[in-house]
């Protein structure tokens, strides 16, 4: 494990470069992001983790994302509502500043499709904005309105126009960036949803973390049912950041206000649910297509193009409350034994604010307000 | 400063949820009908049969596997070797032998004490899920049969040092024969009748198979009892006024203003909130706080007047925060004293009648009150209630229970 220190600032987010596993970008803020300046730094493993690029911004920087179209370009967003495009070869000033959000911008996420250089930003101004990352367009391409502060936005790794956002009202929404209304809304949590990530292997699966201390996994084919596939509970305080492994469909990293960074592996649980798939008709989630023989558990491992129809409210009322995850509906008590115990990556001395996986090597990095950045082999 | 306040809010919410995980919640509760001792529907039904009915019922209602139960605590006052009765009832209720049973006796608070003992076991981590129950068959065994074998002269000498009776209690007692008070008493008696007539008790009652004596004296299955049979909808103030004093020739306590001697059982299924969530069960209520106290044995009836302020203080609540008061009416005199001493609004007191109207199967009563309270709160969209009672030999107990919405 490597630990880097960034003295004087408090990291808010971390991002491995999609071009080389050696570069790590960190967005930070002075004074815990409550007041003061922000900074963004790029560390390079091939230069013994030296800081190869650094810039300051007038307000705290809360997120960093590498451009998928240019290995030297980096996006950040700030407490002042602006987003910045940087060239790490010349950090004297941003290539472009995207200024439309009227409150704190919380997250930037770059489109992963080959066509077009787009990115999305989420903000406390209750919106997600979609931008042309080249800055060629003078204004945002789309504004997606939410019912509360938006804490996280992630571009789908599978679908060109699809993003997901996590909102103050506990919902996780999935949007087609060309449409003004969400395609799907899942009431994922009873408290604020602070973070989310897409599963890198299943286009319909995403995980979200919340002030309710849980990490929940949803299959969007069950939406708008808020029945999670599984619920991971071990954090003692709000889950601030979550990331899905690029190497393993079952591996998730999380960071929390409880100062812990955890690594989870849900393989045993998912396998058991798959095995129970055919016999668990009684515990199926609400679905109006009663003739459908494919059980909900089976849909986890067997993606089908068929989108299940919305359940009627009457049907929803006859099943267990949505707080009961599918793991228990399918496996009952057996689920307890199969629920993964998280591996503690690090116990920080301040909030863990960011986690990210390296796509080139099996390792995960996490950063904390305690001014440390740790890189773990996994 | 929105950033700072947001952060604090995130942390505070998570911390509050952590604390809530330690809450003791109520997943289900049921009671048998309460029947007149020696004359009512359960006159030949053994206590164990009543207990079996409620134990089975709370497990089935919650839809859990009975081996999830980790302890069964039963309040009982009169039964000889009550633990044998309770253990038998548990096994007959198909709660497996791997689940232990214990009985306890805090007189009229036994049923509530059983619930609080389970709550305590959950708090300490001894168990995650258990049943607190109360049962009494006053047909099987009457109070006369349990006189304590104590050295009477020594007890008498102690008594002399205790002030005979508080002036307040004496005043209330002497006034209980007045017409005004009789009419007020009547409204409470009729509350139970109204509740019964409007099916207010249907949800909380488990229809219970009675036993009757067959021709050869053997107990055989009798009718299924579905209703309380001690409720007297026909009572009038005149009838109550004509009743003769029960204890002293010049006394005011009559059969009409004392609790009835009854048979019945009640059970409450409790768990930690974490366990409830693991089982996928929605908690119906939670235990907010509980307290017990001692008072002079001669004026044991003042128990609630001491226990209720104590439990409110523990919960950091005020009288105004309580929507319903289930205060056991051992006798009208002590109940009235406590109610006036505490300033309980009349409309919040025993809204479905108390022990004078329904009956007071000693060990069952505390649990029965919890069952009735929870159903009343649910039916009327209220939130918080207190269960309290006086306890023989000078004690009091009280618990605050709040619904989960």
XYZ file of C-alpha atoms in Angstrom:
783
model
C 0.000 0.000 0.000
C 1.184 3.491 -0.864
C 0.150 6.494 1.169
C 0.575 10.028 -0.123
C 0.095 13.186 1.857
C -1.299 16.458 0.591
C -0.529 18.820 3.439
C -2.720 21.812 4.030
C -5.663 20.651 2.000
C -8.435 18.118 2.470
C -9.058 15.765 -0.442
C -12.620 15.459 -1.678
C -12.271 13.130 -4.654
C -9.820 10.902 -6.427
C -9.605 9.597 -10.009
C -7.261 7.194 -11.766
C -6.442 8.178 -15.336
C -8.217 6.054 -17.953
C -5.049 6.303 -20.086
C -2.419 5.155 -17.630
C -2.699 3.414 -14.316
C 0.154 5.544 -13.056
C -1.663 8.849 -12.860
C -3.963 9.832 -10.079
C -5.878 13.124 -9.893
C -7.016 14.497 -6.536
C -9.475 17.357 -5.972
C -9.064 19.087 -2.616
C -10.221 22.017 -0.574
C -8.806 24.103 2.257
C -10.522 24.132 5.620
C -12.481 20.941 4.934
C -14.243 22.614 2.036
C -16.245 24.848 4.337
C -14.279 27.914 3.243
C -11.078 28.795 1.427
C -9.453 27.777 -1.836
C -9.464 24.564 -3.785
C -6.709 22.692 -5.526
C -6.246 19.873 -7.973
C -3.107 17.735 -8.119
C -1.913 14.950 -10.404
C 0.451 12.323 -8.995
C 2.545 10.047 -11.227
C 3.690 6.645 -10.022
C 6.391 6.441 -12.706
C 7.962 9.520 -11.138
C 7.809 8.082 -7.635
C 4.415 9.609 -7.049
C 5.690 13.111 -7.675
C 3.133 15.874 -8.209
C 3.366 16.432 -11.953
C 0.624 19.032 -12.197
C -1.122 21.274 -9.752
C -3.518 24.209 -9.852
C -5.536 26.266 -7.437
C -9.075 27.522 -7.684
C -10.768 30.267 -5.723
C -13.238 27.887 -4.048
C -12.969 24.280 -2.929
C -12.749 21.611 -5.648
C -15.081 18.724 -4.890
C -14.602 16.343 -7.801
C -12.120 15.429 -10.515
C -12.701 13.393 -13.680
C -10.333 12.656 -16.523
C -11.474 13.454 -20.049
C -12.008 10.235 -21.971
C -10.996 11.975 -25.199
C -7.641 13.478 -24.267
C -5.163 11.994 -21.839
C -3.936 15.381 -20.688
C -7.317 16.863 -19.930
C -8.929 16.854 -16.559
C -12.287 18.156 -15.352
C -13.005 19.529 -11.887
C -15.959 21.187 -10.208
C -16.092 23.684 -7.426
C -18.006 25.010 -4.460
C -18.669 28.172 -6.445
C -20.765 26.156 -8.918
C -18.242 26.273 -11.760
C -16.636 23.365 -13.606
C -13.132 23.617 -15.042
C -11.349 21.887 -17.903
C -7.592 21.691 -17.295
C -4.621 20.724 -19.440
C -2.143 19.059 -17.114
C 0.726 20.279 -19.306
C -0.173 23.848 -18.424
C -2.121 24.313 -15.268
C -1.656 28.100 -15.071
C -5.330 28.542 -15.868
C -8.170 26.306 -16.987
C -8.736 25.737 -20.700
C -12.351 26.465 -20.067
C -14.674 27.351 -17.196
C -18.268 26.137 -17.291
C -20.284 28.554 -15.162
C -24.005 27.951 -14.899
C -24.693 26.148 -11.626
C -25.915 28.598 -9.013
C -24.748 26.568 -6.010
C -22.007 24.105 -5.088
C -21.124 21.675 -7.886
C -20.629 18.228 -6.391
C -19.472 15.875 -9.120
C -18.256 15.776 -12.718
C -18.455 12.644 -14.839
C -17.190 12.285 -18.397
C -19.114 10.432 -21.102
C -17.413 7.113 -21.836
C -18.675 6.711 -25.383
C -16.230 7.176 -28.242
C -18.412 9.686 -30.009
C -18.550 13.151 -28.628
C -16.830 14.720 -25.674
C -19.583 15.276 -23.163
C -19.575 15.515 -19.416
C -22.216 15.903 -16.732
C -22.067 17.915 -13.534
C -24.312 17.668 -10.479
C -25.047 20.519 -8.116
C -26.780 21.669 -4.986
C -28.848 23.909 -7.292
C -31.042 20.810 -7.800
C -29.821 20.136 -11.305
C -27.521 18.043 -13.410
C -26.081 19.810 -16.436
C -24.704 18.187 -19.555
C -21.872 19.991 -21.299
C -19.731 19.839 -24.401
C -16.394 19.099 -22.759
C -14.443 20.984 -25.408
C -16.081 24.189 -24.297
C -17.047 24.821 -27.896
C -20.635 25.427 -26.908
C -21.087 28.584 -24.866
C -23.648 27.033 -22.579
C -24.784 23.695 -21.249
C -26.468 21.289 -23.634
C -29.090 20.136 -21.146
C -30.313 20.874 -17.636
C -31.933 17.976 -15.776
C -34.078 19.198 -12.879
C -34.218 17.333 -9.569
C -36.291 17.613 -6.405
C -33.345 18.362 -4.150
C -29.588 18.780 -3.954
C -27.862 16.455 -6.395
C -24.859 14.820 -4.744
C -23.546 12.557 -7.467
C -23.828 11.917 -11.186
C -22.262 9.077 -13.174
C -22.223 8.475 -16.884
C -23.198 4.934 -17.800
C -20.210 2.850 -18.940
C -22.599 0.904 -21.178
C -24.953 3.368 -22.822
C -23.981 6.504 -24.669
C -26.747 8.833 -23.529
C -27.474 7.417 -20.105
C -26.528 8.969 -16.784
C -27.591 8.264 -13.213
C -27.851 10.787 -10.401
C -28.161 10.595 -6.615
C -30.414 13.128 -4.959
C -31.107 14.617 -1.548
C -34.615 13.121 -1.606
C -33.123 9.625 -1.455
C -33.828 8.849 -5.093
C -31.512 7.487 -7.716
C -32.620 8.639 -11.169
C -31.624 7.381 -14.566
C -31.756 9.868 -17.416
C -31.447 9.894 -21.156
C -29.483 13.122 -21.519
C -31.611 14.083 -24.529
C -34.852 14.023 -22.507
C -35.859 16.544 -19.840
C -37.518 13.975 -17.567
C -35.882 10.993 -15.901
C -36.324 7.634 -17.594
C -36.477 5.902 -14.224
C -36.654 7.023 -10.612
C -35.938 4.608 -7.788
C -36.655 5.634 -4.211
C -33.410 4.038 -3.219
C -33.077 5.351 0.322
C -35.204 6.888 3.042
C -32.464 9.458 3.604
C -30.229 11.457 1.298
C -28.485 9.495 -1.445
C -24.913 10.782 -1.500
C -23.153 8.636 -4.062
C -23.637 6.007 -6.732
C -21.798 4.033 -9.385
C -22.701 1.800 -12.291
C -21.742 -1.827 -12.311
C -19.129 -2.216 -15.016
C -20.436 -5.615 -16.155
C -24.207 -5.304 -15.948
C -25.736 -2.314 -17.683
C -28.846 -2.531 -15.495
C -27.160 -2.662 -12.130
C -26.065 0.251 -10.009
C -25.135 0.790 -6.383
C -25.873 3.794 -4.223
C -24.718 4.973 -0.812
C -26.661 7.120 1.591
C -26.866 9.035 4.836
C -28.815 5.955 5.999
C -25.372 4.232 6.262
C -26.250 1.557 3.723
C -25.022 0.668 0.275
C -27.826 -0.660 -1.910
C -27.715 -2.399 -5.238
C -30.596 -2.008 -7.680
C -31.533 -3.762 -10.869
C -33.100 -1.113 -13.087
C -35.314 -3.718 -14.742
C -37.199 -3.863 -11.455
C -37.671 -0.077 -11.333
C -39.617 1.770 -10.112
C -39.719 -0.935 -7.447
C -37.355 0.201 -4.745
C -36.574 -3.369 -3.683
C -32.793 -3.563 -3.626
C -30.997 -6.686 -4.793
C -28.983 -6.478 -1.632
C -28.184 -4.075 1.165
C -24.692 -3.762 2.589
C -24.521 -2.527 6.152
C -21.332 -2.036 8.079
C -20.606 1.665 7.933
C -21.515 3.471 11.109
C -22.221 6.794 9.409
C -23.263 8.131 6.021
C -21.688 6.455 2.994
C -19.953 9.271 1.138
C -18.460 7.523 -1.870
C -18.825 4.252 -3.761
C -17.102 2.665 -6.753
C -17.621 -0.609 -8.654
C -14.610 -2.676 -9.643
C -13.634 -2.727 -13.313
C -12.291 -6.260 -12.790
C -14.973 -8.051 -10.855
C -18.752 -7.785 -11.141
C -19.064 -8.499 -7.429
C -16.518 -6.109 -5.931
C -17.397 -2.680 -4.550
C -15.346 -0.106 -2.634
C -16.966 2.384 -0.283
C -15.904 5.281 1.913
C -17.830 6.846 4.751
C -18.019 9.650 7.247
C -17.196 6.894 9.750
C -13.565 7.238 8.487
C -13.480 3.709 7.071
C -12.782 2.628 3.511
C -14.285 -0.805 2.836
C -13.952 -3.359 0.079
C -16.932 -5.707 -0.420
C -17.347 -8.904 -2.382
C -20.923 -10.052 -2.903
C -20.153 -13.146 -4.974
C -21.430 -15.722 -2.465
C -24.683 -13.876 -2.078
C -25.216 -13.345 -5.780
C -24.402 -16.953 -6.591
C -26.828 -18.242 -3.976
C -29.571 -15.970 -5.258
C -28.958 -17.192 -8.783
C -29.301 -20.783 -7.622
C -32.565 -20.011 -5.900
C -33.849 -18.194 -8.913
C -36.100 -20.927 -10.254
C -37.738 -22.000 -7.028
C -38.520 -18.652 -5.509
C -41.676 -17.728 -7.360
C -43.409 -16.890 -4.094
C -40.854 -14.255 -3.249
C -40.784 -12.560 -6.583
C -40.695 -8.804 -6.531
C -43.805 -7.013 -7.712
C -44.347 -7.645 -11.366
C -47.520 -7.447 -13.334
C -46.375 -10.080 -15.790
C -47.353 -13.007 -13.616
C -46.908 -15.360 -16.535
C -43.248 -14.467 -16.755
C -41.314 -17.485 -15.621
C -38.030 -15.669 -15.245
C -37.689 -14.973 -11.565
C -36.283 -11.730 -10.340
C -33.237 -13.407 -8.923
C -32.430 -14.876 -12.268
C -32.512 -11.462 -13.877
C -29.411 -10.552 -11.951
C -27.267 -12.900 -13.908
C -29.346 -13.262 -17.036
C -29.896 -9.872 -18.565
C -32.910 -9.895 -20.797
C -34.082 -7.279 -23.207
C -37.582 -7.594 -21.849
C -38.388 -4.674 -19.601
C -40.808 -5.577 -16.858
C -43.966 -3.538 -16.681
C -44.640 -1.276 -13.743
C -46.363 -2.971 -10.826
C -49.720 -1.633 -9.788
C -49.930 -0.144 -6.329
C -52.256 -2.919 -5.212
C -49.690 -5.535 -6.115
C -46.942 -3.606 -4.441
C -48.966 -3.429 -1.244
C -49.322 -7.168 -0.976
C -45.597 -7.840 -0.952
C -43.046 -7.181 1.740
C -42.091 -3.553 2.331
C -39.525 -2.254 -0.104
C -37.039 -1.997 2.718
C -36.705 -5.777 2.552
C -34.019 -6.515 0.009
C -34.321 -9.277 -2.525
C -31.572 -11.175 -0.743
C -33.975 -11.920 2.110
C -37.008 -12.464 -0.078
C -35.152 -15.143 -1.980
C -32.853 -16.632 0.612
C -34.572 -15.906 3.915
C -32.318 -16.427 6.889
C -29.627 -17.932 4.719
C -28.943 -14.438 3.379
C -27.454 -13.354 6.708
C -24.704 -15.912 6.456
C -23.943 -14.991 2.859
C -23.825 -11.242 3.344
C -20.235 -10.184 2.864
C -18.187 -8.877 5.729
C -16.325 -5.898 4.319
C -12.562 -5.830 4.191
C -11.311 -2.736 5.967
C -8.903 -1.035 3.592
C -7.955 1.791 5.907
C -9.064 3.442 9.058
C -8.556 7.146 8.428
C -8.621 9.877 11.029
C -11.136 11.935 9.078
C -14.014 11.329 6.647
C -13.276 9.131 3.658
C -14.445 11.248 0.737
C -13.378 9.462 -2.436
C -12.653 5.969 -3.789
C -11.674 4.856 -7.290
C -10.432 1.704 -8.960
C -7.473 1.575 -11.318
C -8.610 0.130 -14.639
C -5.086 -1.061 -15.506
C -4.179 -2.955 -12.372
C -6.119 -4.520 -9.538
C -5.863 -1.694 -7.085
C -8.102 0.802 -5.400
C -7.316 4.293 -4.157
C -9.118 6.280 -1.511
C -8.687 9.724 -0.061
C -9.706 11.334 3.189
C -9.994 14.719 4.805
C -7.038 13.634 6.929
C -4.895 14.753 3.949
C -3.901 11.221 2.960
C -4.373 9.298 -0.266
C -3.892 5.544 -0.117
C -3.413 3.105 -3.006
C -4.125 -0.535 -2.155
C -3.625 -3.675 -4.196
C -6.853 -5.673 -4.144
C -22.532 28.097 6.164
C -24.777 25.717 4.309
C -21.837 23.376 3.697
C -21.122 23.029 7.383
C -24.754 22.579 8.324
C -25.240 19.961 5.594
C -22.287 17.990 6.843
C -23.487 18.144 10.413
C -26.904 17.008 9.288
C -25.428 14.006 7.448
C -23.446 12.982 10.485
C -26.278 13.568 12.937
C -28.726 11.520 10.880
C -26.339 8.596 10.650
C -25.579 8.758 14.354
C -29.288 8.855 15.183
C -29.860 5.803 12.979
C -27.078 4.015 14.830
C -28.799 4.694 18.125
C -32.141 3.604 16.702
C -30.684 0.231 15.775
C -30.451 -0.419 19.489
C -34.162 0.335 19.993
C -36.405 -2.385 21.327
C -39.382 -2.622 19.015
C -42.688 -4.443 19.209
C -43.454 -6.646 16.226
C -46.789 -8.015 17.331
C -49.134 -8.335 20.270
C -52.264 -10.316 21.041
C -54.484 -11.210 23.963
C -57.177 -13.707 24.762
C -60.621 -12.462 25.685
C -60.763 -11.467 29.351
C -63.423 -13.563 31.061
C -65.026 -13.554 34.483
C -63.292 -15.920 36.882
C -65.263 -18.976 37.989
C -68.333 -17.875 35.996
C -66.993 -16.787 32.603
C -65.881 -18.452 29.401
C -62.583 -19.724 30.808
C -63.850 -20.982 34.210
C -62.538 -24.488 33.511
C -59.740 -23.547 31.123
C -56.225 -24.027 32.554
C -53.929 -20.985 32.506
C -51.521 -22.838 30.243
C -54.142 -23.101 27.512
C -54.652 -19.343 27.553
C -50.917 -18.746 27.394
C -50.507 -21.253 24.564
C -53.104 -19.381 22.499
C -51.347 -16.007 22.714
C -47.828 -17.387 22.272
C -48.850 -19.196 19.113
C -50.748 -16.178 17.894
C -47.946 -13.594 18.143
C -45.504 -15.867 16.354
C -47.968 -16.618 13.563
C -49.044 -13.008 13.230
C -45.448 -11.870 12.739
C -44.844 -14.669 10.272
C -41.517 -15.658 11.789
C -40.173 -19.142 12.349
C -40.806 -19.995 16.002
C -37.158 -20.962 16.509
C -36.300 -17.280 15.988
C -37.686 -16.689 19.486
C -34.797 -16.668 21.943
C -36.627 -16.371 25.242
C -40.178 -16.479 26.549
C -40.742 -14.472 29.723
C -44.108 -14.979 31.382
C -45.616 -12.857 34.130
C -47.837 -14.784 36.502
C -48.942 -14.254 40.077
C -51.082 -17.082 41.321
C -50.248 -20.324 39.531
C -48.556 -22.911 41.689
C -45.286 -23.828 39.945
C -46.045 -21.309 37.199
C -42.896 -22.204 35.291
C -44.249 -25.710 34.596
C -47.444 -24.199 33.224
C -45.486 -21.700 31.109
C -42.971 -24.183 29.744
C -45.750 -26.604 28.848
C -47.708 -23.867 27.140
C -44.649 -22.826 25.142
C -44.074 -26.376 23.897
C -47.762 -26.823 23.083
C -47.605 -23.565 21.115
C -45.010 -25.238 18.862
C -42.204 -23.036 20.071
C -39.412 -25.617 20.086
C -37.695 -26.938 23.188
C -34.537 -25.053 22.231
C -36.310 -21.855 23.273
C -36.184 -21.296 27.048
C -38.931 -19.981 29.301
C -38.971 -18.139 32.604
C -41.762 -16.892 34.825
C -41.665 -13.884 37.057
C -43.915 -12.248 39.565
C -44.229 -8.572 40.297
C -47.880 -8.920 41.276
C -50.136 -6.777 39.110
C -47.143 -5.518 37.110
C -46.008 -9.026 36.145
C -47.213 -8.809 32.552
C -45.502 -5.466 32.024
C -42.424 -6.700 33.860
C -42.215 -9.680 31.491
C -42.174 -7.310 28.521
C -39.581 -5.081 30.146
C -37.422 -8.069 31.048
C -37.394 -9.133 27.410
C -36.586 -5.540 26.441
C -33.721 -5.605 28.907
C -32.409 -8.877 27.486
C -32.484 -7.354 24.028
C -30.660 -4.232 25.255
C -27.899 -6.262 26.860
C -27.536 -8.437 23.769
C -28.603 -11.572 25.611
C -31.229 -12.107 22.928
C -32.333 -10.388 19.723
C -35.963 -11.453 19.766
C -38.269 -12.658 22.521
C -41.795 -12.831 23.840
C -43.007 -11.065 26.967
C -46.330 -12.435 28.145
C -48.687 -12.459 31.078
C -51.245 -15.041 32.111
C -53.603 -15.570 35.000
C -56.412 -17.953 35.699
C -58.163 -16.658 38.784
C -60.655 -19.471 38.277
C -57.898 -22.018 38.829
C -56.493 -20.325 41.879
C -57.849 -17.422 43.851
C -56.002 -14.752 45.778
C -57.147 -16.272 49.092
C -54.944 -19.266 48.428
C -51.709 -17.330 48.388
C -51.575 -15.696 51.810
C -47.914 -15.222 52.687
C -46.603 -17.190 55.609
C -44.997 -14.377 57.550
C -44.587 -13.701 61.203
C -47.752 -11.720 61.794
C -46.674 -9.918 64.993
C -43.476 -8.687 63.372
C -45.396 -7.449 60.331
C -47.933 -5.754 62.578
C -45.207 -3.871 64.428
C -43.823 -2.595 61.131
C -47.229 -1.505 60.002
C -47.536 0.815 62.948
C -44.648 2.876 61.662
C -46.275 3.417 58.298
C -48.708 6.275 58.065
C -52.055 4.610 57.753
C -53.306 6.287 54.643
C -52.597 9.508 52.851
C -55.259 12.178 53.380
C -55.626 12.610 49.657
C -56.296 8.981 49.042
C -58.738 8.851 51.948
C -60.656 11.827 50.585
C -60.951 10.358 47.145
C -62.006 7.034 48.579
C -64.754 8.536 50.701
C -66.045 10.525 47.791
C -66.343 7.564 45.482
C -69.908 6.882 46.553
C -71.248 10.258 45.471
C -73.633 10.466 42.548
C -71.287 12.606 40.486
C -68.501 10.143 40.860
C -70.760 7.232 40.126
C -71.810 8.801 36.866
C -68.212 9.442 35.937
C -67.369 5.856 36.833
C -70.158 4.772 34.601
C -68.693 6.544 31.576
C -65.485 4.560 32.011
C -67.382 1.320 32.414
C -69.316 2.025 29.275
C -66.184 2.871 27.276
C -65.343 -0.821 27.242
C -68.892 -1.651 26.227
C -68.698 0.893 23.418
C -65.347 -0.425 22.289
C -66.725 -3.940 22.235
C -69.886 -2.908 20.416
C -67.843 -1.135 17.742
C -65.522 -4.133 17.374
C -62.670 -2.106 18.893
C -61.153 -5.212 20.472
C -61.473 -7.545 17.495
C -57.954 -6.990 16.166
C -56.266 -7.555 19.491
C -58.187 -10.650 20.568
C -57.157 -14.109 19.489
C -60.225 -16.370 19.522
C -59.334 -18.918 22.173
C -60.479 -22.479 22.574
C -61.887 -22.965 26.060
C -61.910 -26.201 28.022
C -64.959 -27.506 29.833
C -65.430 -30.365 32.261
C -66.765 -33.427 30.502
C -69.056 -35.983 32.097
C -66.221 -37.914 33.693
C -64.642 -34.699 34.998
C -61.996 -34.708 32.286
C -61.327 -31.444 30.444
C -62.582 -31.501 26.899
C -62.520 -28.809 24.213
C -65.302 -26.285 24.763
C -66.513 -23.321 22.759
C -64.127 -20.890 21.127
C -64.319 -17.666 23.127
C -64.061 -14.544 20.967
C -65.219 -11.756 23.280
C -64.571 -10.353 26.726
C -67.445 -11.433 28.936
C -66.943 -9.147 31.932
C -68.104 -6.009 30.193
C -71.452 -4.736 31.533
C -73.149 -2.492 29.000
C -76.400 -2.570 31.028
C -74.917 -0.956 34.140
C -76.515 2.260 35.442
C -75.500 4.719 38.128
C -78.416 3.525 40.254
C -77.284 -0.084 40.119
C -73.739 0.903 41.002
C -74.994 2.982 43.921
C -76.921 0.069 45.415
C -73.874 -2.204 45.689
C -72.784 -2.929 49.243
C -69.288 -2.152 50.517
C -66.951 -5.056 49.936
C -64.384 -4.707 52.685
C -65.691 -2.559 55.539
C -69.358 -1.958 56.462
C -68.869 1.806 56.128
C -66.425 1.561 53.231
C -66.933 2.936 49.765
C -65.239 0.189 47.774
C -67.805 -2.085 46.167
C -67.783 -4.734 43.484
C -68.875 -1.959 41.149
C -65.782 0.166 41.602
C -63.196 -2.579 41.970
C -61.466 -4.499 39.247
C -63.076 -7.755 38.265
C -61.536 -11.107 39.095
C -60.736 -12.583 35.688
C -58.965 -15.100 33.471
C -56.848 -14.145 30.484
C -53.478 -14.023 28.769
C -51.597 -11.563 26.572
C -48.287 -11.674 24.731
C -46.001 -9.182 23.036
C -43.282 -10.053 20.503
C -40.203 -7.871 20.890
C -36.949 -7.547 18.983
C -34.077 -5.192 18.416
C -34.692 -2.895 15.473
C -31.720 -4.426 13.745
C -33.178 -7.922 14.103
C -36.570 -6.747 12.871
C -34.935 -5.322 9.780
C -32.976 -8.510 9.188
C -36.219 -10.471 9.324
C -37.900 -8.004 7.019
C -40.515 -7.107 9.635
C -42.021 -3.691 10.108
C -41.960 -2.684 13.795
C -45.362 -1.613 15.104
C -44.167 0.215 18.193
C -41.092 0.790 20.276
C -40.355 0.867 23.986
C -39.422 4.443 24.818
C -38.748 4.064 28.538
C -39.841 2.134 31.605
C -39.635 2.577 35.360
C -40.532 0.790 38.563
C -40.865 2.278 42.038
C -41.704 1.403 45.607
C -44.368 3.072 47.750
C -45.649 2.396 51.275
C -47.368 -1.004 51.240
C -50.466 0.336 53.034
C -51.182 2.746 50.220
C -49.920 0.613 47.404
C -52.582 2.154 45.144
C -50.585 5.343 44.638
C -48.017 3.415 42.549
C -48.821 5.088 39.205
C -48.654 8.555 40.769
C -44.995 7.854 41.512
C -44.074 5.599 38.586
C -45.461 7.827 35.837
C -43.458 10.977 36.745
C -40.426 8.721 37.058
C -40.800 7.208 33.592
C -41.536 10.602 32.047
C -38.321 11.931 33.523
C -36.360 8.991 32.177
C -37.803 9.602 28.712
C -37.345 13.362 28.934
C -41.037 13.791 28.199
C -43.906 15.713 29.734
C -47.499 14.737 30.478
C -48.553 16.694 27.377
C -46.453 14.398 25.177
C -48.607 11.407 26.092
C -51.700 10.702 23.997
C -53.163 7.844 26.018
C -52.824 6.669 29.615
C -53.600 3.019 30.312
C -53.682 3.054 34.095
C -54.821 -0.116 35.728
C -57.885 0.292 37.925
C -57.305 -2.112 40.779
C -59.829 0.020 42.648
C -61.571 3.182 41.561
C -60.311 5.030 44.642
C -56.630 4.525 43.891
C -57.084 5.071 40.164
C -58.951 8.327 40.733
C -56.327 9.463 43.220
C -53.507 8.827 40.752
C -55.336 10.413 37.835
C -56.106 13.579 39.778
C -52.684 13.713 41.363
C -51.072 13.502 37.908
C -53.655 15.620 36.101
C -54.474 13.034 33.450
C -57.090 14.473 31.063
C -60.212 12.341 31.218
C -60.367 11.750 27.483
C -56.841 10.331 27.507
C -57.502 7.857 30.306
C -58.304 4.207 29.574
C -60.204 5.104 26.403
C -61.388 1.533 25.969
C -62.129 0.950 29.614
C -59.923 -0.298 32.420
C -59.812 -3.271 34.735
C -63.127 -2.396 36.392
C -64.860 -2.712 33.059
C -62.750 -5.438 31.438
C -61.313 -7.409 34.309
C -57.937 -7.763 35.996
C -56.308 -11.164 35.539
C -53.376 -10.229 37.763
C -50.318 -11.541 35.920
C -51.837 -10.855 32.526
C -52.925 -7.267 33.071
C -49.702 -5.384 32.269
C -49.319 -7.211 28.971
C -53.030 -6.829 28.238
C -52.751 -3.065 28.729
C -49.844 -2.887 26.266
C -51.870 -4.836 23.696
C -54.916 -2.612 24.113
C -52.815 0.562 24.088
C -51.025 -0.290 20.847
C -54.263 -1.161 19.068
C -55.975 1.978 20.313
C -53.078 4.182 19.190
C -53.123 2.520 15.779
C -56.883 2.797 15.382
C -56.886 6.478 16.294
C -53.727 7.586 14.539
C -52.111 8.590 17.830
C -48.493 8.142 18.746
C -47.491 7.752 22.361
C -48.987 6.069 25.382
C -48.181 5.118 28.945
C -49.038 1.849 30.635
C -48.965 1.973 34.413
C -50.329 0.140 37.412
C -50.137 -0.085 41.158
C -48.580 -3.234 42.580
C -49.497 -5.180 45.682
C -47.203 -4.700 48.715
C -46.456 -1.145 47.636
C -44.936 -0.754 44.221
C -45.657 0.888 40.918
C -44.576 0.373 37.340
C -44.876 2.388 34.146
C -43.721 2.191 30.550
C -43.917 4.575 27.622
C -44.641 3.048 24.233
C -44.664 4.911 20.917
C -45.948 3.745 17.573
C -43.639 3.462 14.582
C -44.963 5.308 11.584
